[in-house]
DNA sequence: AAGACAGCGTAC
DNA sequence: GACGTACGCTGTCTTA
């Protein structure tokens, strides 16, 4: 018999985790299925990792356990299991049975105890054990034979791992839990003893409860906060400590009528499994089983082929996936065509003309659409029916290919027809490539990347490989596999058709299949379908156009600035070396920390996540305040080094040699809230706050005969807050067009508007922004440099004066907790898997996001609507003007200089009128020869 | 040499 | 532990 490890799966722990961590998923009958899928996914991945291992999945049984008898309050605090979770247990157990996996539920004990018992007896028989769990209490079981693995986070814990993670070995974990207790499991612990104290005791005395109670006096001298009074506290609650010890101890001697040798997966019942999957609507697994030749006995799938429907752009998945649906053809390169002959091309052209929906994709020489040259095109007309049309492969021995101009001309009437629906994955890229090839693509109706993003922005990345794996269970051919990587990576034109064609055609095929799956899901939530069709899809050509317009920068000016910064940096560096008494790398936080805190002995203000002394700006500022010289120099050096490396050095390098301009990429499927992001280069974080930084902005210029016009929404997020909260005070302030920070200051500090001091206004501004971000009194105090009590008083006073805001925030939190997501005004959703997490840090983080996302996201929606509106208005307005940048609440346009004043008012009006809120939207616009002046 | 991560800093 | 959303730089460590 092999000595493959025994795998023990803590089913109950995973079920809870999957339920809380994953966005809710239901089948078409409304039955929740997300947790079942999550646990099964986890089991699949375990089986894949340990194909030859014996295995058991262990669940808690119903009813009380011995711990309830031991301690009346045991788990009394735990809320009852949510119904949506309870109803998933039975189907999950059924699936596990059908998979042929041994499943154990033992009454009177918990899953932990069963696992503990099996683990110890297996280890005693020298068979290694892997316990798959998300529960850290299990760390007490770890020894030389027993390892924990968390299959959701892919982390393992062995003996050194436990020591590293907890600071104590596995043998002290029970004592640790007994001392500090556990809120969730309602293990009482010793009152007043938390993580830090418990650890201090165990490490300080090198032993557990018995050692501690035998040496109580020694506790007094340990280096623990409050050590002086600790012995009394411990003595008083000795009983509690030992009771807790018993509660926290996982049993390892449960009487089980299970033979270890019996814990082997069997073949299971595939037919039953198929029926279950069909019922649960786990489509990709249904396909997988059917491909393997399984037929359901319970519910035979009727393979009626759907007749093509005139109105049906979406293939067979216009309705939710059901067992009645015919399985999709297998994803396989065998059926893809490579088009080299005019006759074949004509045949495909006919297919494209007939198709209700054309799926297309371009292959090029670069990931940068503004540098990319077209190499080929691929198309799909239905799942499995795809082709690749090579146009410019140029390796040695490449076959003769169709004429590029001819093919493009053949395609033009199709691609430029706004009524001919098209589908792509990240179509903005293809639109830009084709625009540069002289084709003005119109009628992009769907984009699988954006469909996935709108459905759930954060559950996954939205690149095609990730989506294919997630939604189709298919591993695509990776670009790396055919092009190689690193310095010797080929461009697409150098790749042999034998490899290029299957890759390219697969892209189109997968895009179509993804659309079929995702579109069906979107239809189930009309608000999301509208976000896609009314905001995201119309935005694609707008962004493409802004990117192609590009921004003009004065490279000479940046170059001069760079030289100047270089000289100043050298001087600052010399000064720093003199103060430090040695040379070091100022750009290395590690070396700087060594100098500041070890060599010079300056006080450590705060530490980084990894426990090193922080050298962040706020720390240096505080040290500078205490009149240390070196931190002052470092602060100046940091500021200038940042400007030089990120902006004055880098921006000129990013000027496109063909256009002489900088073309950023806007990403439409990245942020959690619906904002855009910008990269290569990021033009959404060009400095503005300091004079030195603004010199960078001054290098963004208008071409000869034009000026820049910058139009931004004034206080858009606070206006949205006023609207969402319907708070009378805040509504009033905006309706009277007051300076909102001044108005807030007047309320919070109890003065008239005229009496508000600069300082009071500054504080009010911090409060206003803090609110949008869900900031605490602690954070506000830090920001304002006041005592926490004082900050809390401001916040209390604010909520007193603006009760609607408080109520709104409570509402948002509750809504997030009950439905698992929050929404923008236009129905965009953000799922918050951590909103009910038991870990308070995670939960509170999710709560802050819940409060921020509707405001930030609604602002993003409004701006997107504005961009679409401006884009459609401008060409008909008679103005010579184009949008060149978007920075969240601001649009920057290049306008012919004699039209700037005439354009200003209608532009602001178009932007202000895209949404009707309970308060006016105000847009302010400024003009200048450069971006700084335009503010 | 390339990639991952940490620490930091820029924007809204 | 403590303020939301991004991108990208340099240094450092790991892996090939």
PDB file of C-alpha atoms in Angstrom, chain A residues 759-888:
ATOM      1  CA  UNK A 759      -8.518  76.146  10.412  1.00  0.00           C
ATOM      2  CA  UNK A 760     -12.129  75.251  11.020  1.00  0.00           C
ATOM      3  CA  UNK A 761     -12.765  74.988   7.310  1.00  0.00           C
ATOM      4  CA  UNK A 762      -9.730  72.751   6.914  1.00  0.00           C
ATOM      5  CA  UNK A 763     -11.017  70.458   9.668  1.00  0.00           C
ATOM      6  CA  UNK A 764     -14.487  70.374   8.130  1.00  0.00           C
ATOM      7  CA  UNK A 765     -12.978  69.427   4.786  1.00  0.00           C
ATOM      8  CA  UNK A 766     -11.127  66.545   6.406  1.00  0.00           C
ATOM      9  CA  UNK A 767     -14.365  65.435   8.054  1.00  0.00           C
ATOM     10  CA  UNK A 768     -16.246  65.574   4.768  1.00  0.00           C
ATOM     11  CA  UNK A 769     -13.657  63.513   2.946  1.00  0.00           C
ATOM     12  CA  UNK A 770     -13.289  61.172   5.886  1.00  0.00           C
ATOM     13  CA  UNK A 771     -17.001  60.453   5.774  1.00  0.00           C
ATOM     14  CA  UNK A 772     -16.889  59.494   2.131  1.00  0.00           C
ATOM     15  CA  UNK A 773     -14.087  57.068   2.936  1.00  0.00           C
ATOM     16  CA  UNK A 774     -15.691  55.634   6.076  1.00  0.00           C
ATOM     17  CA  UNK A 775     -12.964  57.046   8.301  1.00  0.00           C
ATOM     18  CA  UNK A 776     -12.894  56.481  12.055  1.00  0.00           C
ATOM     19  CA  UNK A 777     -12.229  58.950  14.863  1.00  0.00           C
ATOM     20  CA  UNK A 778      -8.734  57.490  15.030  1.00  0.00           C
ATOM     21  CA  UNK A 779      -8.072  58.297  11.394  1.00  0.00           C
ATOM     22  CA  UNK A 780      -9.552  61.765  11.598  1.00  0.00           C
ATOM     23  CA  UNK A 781      -7.507  62.514  14.709  1.00  0.00           C
ATOM     24  CA  UNK A 782      -4.355  61.460  12.927  1.00  0.00           C
ATOM     25  CA  UNK A 783      -5.249  63.538   9.906  1.00  0.00           C
ATOM     26  CA  UNK A 784      -6.017  66.649  11.916  1.00  0.00           C
ATOM     27  CA  UNK A 785      -3.321  66.195  14.535  1.00  0.00           C
ATOM     28  CA  UNK A 786      -5.815  66.394  17.400  1.00  0.00           C
ATOM     29  CA  UNK A 787      -6.737  64.044  20.216  1.00  0.00           C
ATOM     30  CA  UNK A 788      -8.953  61.168  19.288  1.00  0.00           C
ATOM     31  CA  UNK A 789     -11.573  62.365  21.750  1.00  0.00           C
ATOM     32  CA  UNK A 790     -11.730  65.687  19.994  1.00  0.00           C
ATOM     33  CA  UNK A 791     -12.042  64.044  16.607  1.00  0.00           C
ATOM     34  CA  UNK A 792     -14.853  61.875  17.957  1.00  0.00           C
ATOM     35  CA  UNK A 793     -16.593  65.015  19.221  1.00  0.00           C
ATOM     36  CA  UNK A 794     -16.429  66.514  15.712  1.00  0.00           C
ATOM     37  CA  UNK A 795     -17.889  63.375  14.204  1.00  0.00           C
ATOM     38  CA  UNK A 796     -20.657  63.219  16.821  1.00  0.00           C
ATOM     39  CA  UNK A 797     -21.457  66.823  16.227  1.00  0.00           C
ATOM     40  CA  UNK A 798     -21.503  66.278  12.478  1.00  0.00           C
ATOM     41  CA  UNK A 799     -24.005  63.449  12.732  1.00  0.00           C
ATOM     42  CA  UNK A 800     -26.105  65.516  15.100  1.00  0.00           C
ATOM     43  CA  UNK A 801     -26.292  68.286  12.524  1.00  0.00           C
ATOM     44  CA  UNK A 802     -26.647  65.943   9.554  1.00  0.00           C
ATOM     45  CA  UNK A 803     -28.716  63.027  10.888  1.00  0.00           C
ATOM     46  CA  UNK A 804     -29.708  61.966   7.389  1.00  0.00           C
ATOM     47  CA  UNK A 805     -26.089  61.114   6.636  1.00  0.00           C
ATOM     48  CA  UNK A 806     -25.829  58.919   9.715  1.00  0.00           C
ATOM     49  CA  UNK A 807     -29.055  57.139   8.817  1.00  0.00           C
ATOM     50  CA  UNK A 808     -27.849  56.634   5.261  1.00  0.00           C
ATOM     51  CA  UNK A 809     -24.602  55.079   6.405  1.00  0.00           C
ATOM     52  CA  UNK A 810     -26.408  52.729   8.763  1.00  0.00           C
ATOM     53  CA  UNK A 811     -28.778  51.805   5.962  1.00  0.00           C
ATOM     54  CA  UNK A 812     -25.942  51.107   3.584  1.00  0.00           C
ATOM     55  CA  UNK A 813     -24.153  48.879   6.083  1.00  0.00           C
ATOM     56  CA  UNK A 814     -27.317  46.929   6.806  1.00  0.00           C
ATOM     57  CA  UNK A 815     -28.172  46.562   3.158  1.00  0.00           C
ATOM     58  CA  UNK A 816     -24.686  45.328   2.409  1.00  0.00           C
ATOM     59  CA  UNK A 817     -24.885  42.799   5.228  1.00  0.00           C
ATOM     60  CA  UNK A 818     -28.294  41.462   4.271  1.00  0.00           C
ATOM     61  CA  UNK A 819     -27.970  41.282   0.495  1.00  0.00           C
ATOM     62  CA  UNK A 820     -24.205  40.991   0.160  1.00  0.00           C
ATOM     63  CA  UNK A 821     -23.774  43.912  -2.203  1.00  0.00           C
ATOM     64  CA  UNK A 822     -24.247  47.673  -2.536  1.00  0.00           C
ATOM     65  CA  UNK A 823     -25.417  49.610  -5.584  1.00  0.00           C
ATOM     66  CA  UNK A 824     -24.820  52.908  -7.309  1.00  0.00           C
ATOM     67  CA  UNK A 825     -27.690  55.192  -8.264  1.00  0.00           C
ATOM     68  CA  UNK A 826     -27.723  53.536 -11.678  1.00  0.00           C
ATOM     69  CA  UNK A 827     -27.744  49.987 -10.386  1.00  0.00           C
ATOM     70  CA  UNK A 828     -24.092  49.062 -10.740  1.00  0.00           C
ATOM     71  CA  UNK A 829     -23.317  46.481  -8.063  1.00  0.00           C
ATOM     72  CA  UNK A 830     -20.376  45.792  -5.864  1.00  0.00           C
ATOM     73  CA  UNK A 831     -20.368  42.484  -3.995  1.00  0.00           C
ATOM     74  CA  UNK A 832     -18.770  42.507  -0.563  1.00  0.00           C
ATOM     75  CA  UNK A 833     -17.893  38.940   0.392  1.00  0.00           C
ATOM     76  CA  UNK A 834     -16.288  40.040   3.655  1.00  0.00           C
ATOM     77  CA  UNK A 835     -19.234  42.043   4.924  1.00  0.00           C
ATOM     78  CA  UNK A 836     -20.276  39.270   7.333  1.00  0.00           C
ATOM     79  CA  UNK A 837     -16.777  38.012   8.048  1.00  0.00           C
ATOM     80  CA  UNK A 838     -16.037  36.979  11.591  1.00  0.00           C
ATOM     81  CA  UNK A 839     -12.665  38.659  11.419  1.00  0.00           C
ATOM     82  CA  UNK A 840     -13.463  42.215  12.546  1.00  0.00           C
ATOM     83  CA  UNK A 841     -10.684  43.814  10.486  1.00  0.00           C
ATOM     84  CA  UNK A 842     -11.964  42.199   7.312  1.00  0.00           C
ATOM     85  CA  UNK A 843     -15.541  43.046   8.155  1.00  0.00           C
ATOM     86  CA  UNK A 844     -14.839  46.663   8.988  1.00  0.00           C
ATOM     87  CA  UNK A 845     -12.846  47.028   5.803  1.00  0.00           C
ATOM     88  CA  UNK A 846     -15.825  45.744   3.823  1.00  0.00           C
ATOM     89  CA  UNK A 847     -18.081  48.181   5.683  1.00  0.00           C
ATOM     90  CA  UNK A 848     -15.904  51.123   4.697  1.00  0.00           C
ATOM     91  CA  UNK A 849     -15.968  49.951   1.108  1.00  0.00           C
ATOM     92  CA  UNK A 850     -19.753  49.590   1.344  1.00  0.00           C
ATOM     93  CA  UNK A 851     -20.064  53.199   2.399  1.00  0.00           C
ATOM     94  CA  UNK A 852     -17.618  54.554  -0.145  1.00  0.00           C
ATOM     95  CA  UNK A 853     -18.579  52.522  -3.212  1.00  0.00           C
ATOM     96  CA  UNK A 854     -22.075  53.943  -3.876  1.00  0.00           C
ATOM     97  CA  UNK A 855     -20.700  57.487  -3.814  1.00  0.00           C
ATOM     98  CA  UNK A 856     -17.500  56.876  -5.742  1.00  0.00           C
ATOM     99  CA  UNK A 857     -19.335  54.547  -8.120  1.00  0.00           C
ATOM    100  CA  UNK A 858     -22.247  56.886  -8.779  1.00  0.00           C
ATOM    101  CA  UNK A 859     -19.765  59.660  -9.547  1.00  0.00           C
ATOM    102  CA  UNK A 860     -18.034  57.310 -11.960  1.00  0.00           C
ATOM    103  CA  UNK A 861     -21.349  56.434 -13.632  1.00  0.00           C
ATOM    104  CA  UNK A 862     -22.183  60.121 -14.049  1.00  0.00           C
ATOM    105  CA  UNK A 863     -18.806  60.872 -15.567  1.00  0.00           C
ATOM    106  CA  UNK A 864     -19.144  57.968 -17.972  1.00  0.00           C
ATOM    107  CA  UNK A 865     -22.548  59.232 -19.051  1.00  0.00           C
ATOM    108  CA  UNK A 866     -21.033  62.674 -19.503  1.00  0.00           C
ATOM    109  CA  UNK A 867     -18.246  61.327 -21.685  1.00  0.00           C
ATOM    110  CA  UNK A 868     -20.774  59.553 -23.895  1.00  0.00           C
ATOM    111  CA  UNK A 869     -22.936  62.683 -24.101  1.00  0.00           C
ATOM    112  CA  UNK A 870     -20.021  64.968 -24.912  1.00  0.00           C
ATOM    113  CA  UNK A 871     -18.729  62.538 -27.499  1.00  0.00           C
ATOM    114  CA  UNK A 872     -22.047  62.531 -29.332  1.00  0.00           C
ATOM    115  CA  UNK A 873     -22.649  66.228 -28.981  1.00  0.00           C
ATOM    116  CA  UNK A 874     -19.271  67.576 -30.083  1.00  0.00           C
ATOM    117  CA  UNK A 875     -19.238  66.440 -33.737  1.00  0.00           C
ATOM    118  CA  UNK A 876     -22.633  68.072 -34.312  1.00  0.00           C
ATOM    119  CA  UNK A 877     -21.853  71.200 -32.332  1.00  0.00           C
ATOM    120  CA  UNK A 878     -19.715  72.863 -34.961  1.00  0.00           C
ATOM    121  CA  UNK A 879     -16.841  73.210 -32.509  1.00  0.00           C
ATOM    122  CA  UNK A 880     -13.298  72.162 -33.305  1.00  0.00           C
ATOM    123  CA  UNK A 881     -12.642  70.356 -30.060  1.00  0.00           C
ATOM    124  CA  UNK A 882     -11.697  66.913 -28.764  1.00  0.00           C
ATOM    125  CA  UNK A 883     -11.452  65.230 -25.409  1.00  0.00           C
ATOM    126  CA  UNK A 884      -7.911  64.205 -24.547  1.00  0.00           C
ATOM    127  CA  UNK A 885      -8.041  63.191 -20.864  1.00  0.00           C
ATOM    128  CA  UNK A 886     -10.353  61.985 -18.109  1.00  0.00           C
ATOM    129  CA  UNK A 887      -9.331  62.222 -14.471  1.00  0.00           C
ATOM    130  CA  UNK A 888     -12.333  60.845 -12.551  1.00  0.00           C
TER     131      UNK A 888
END
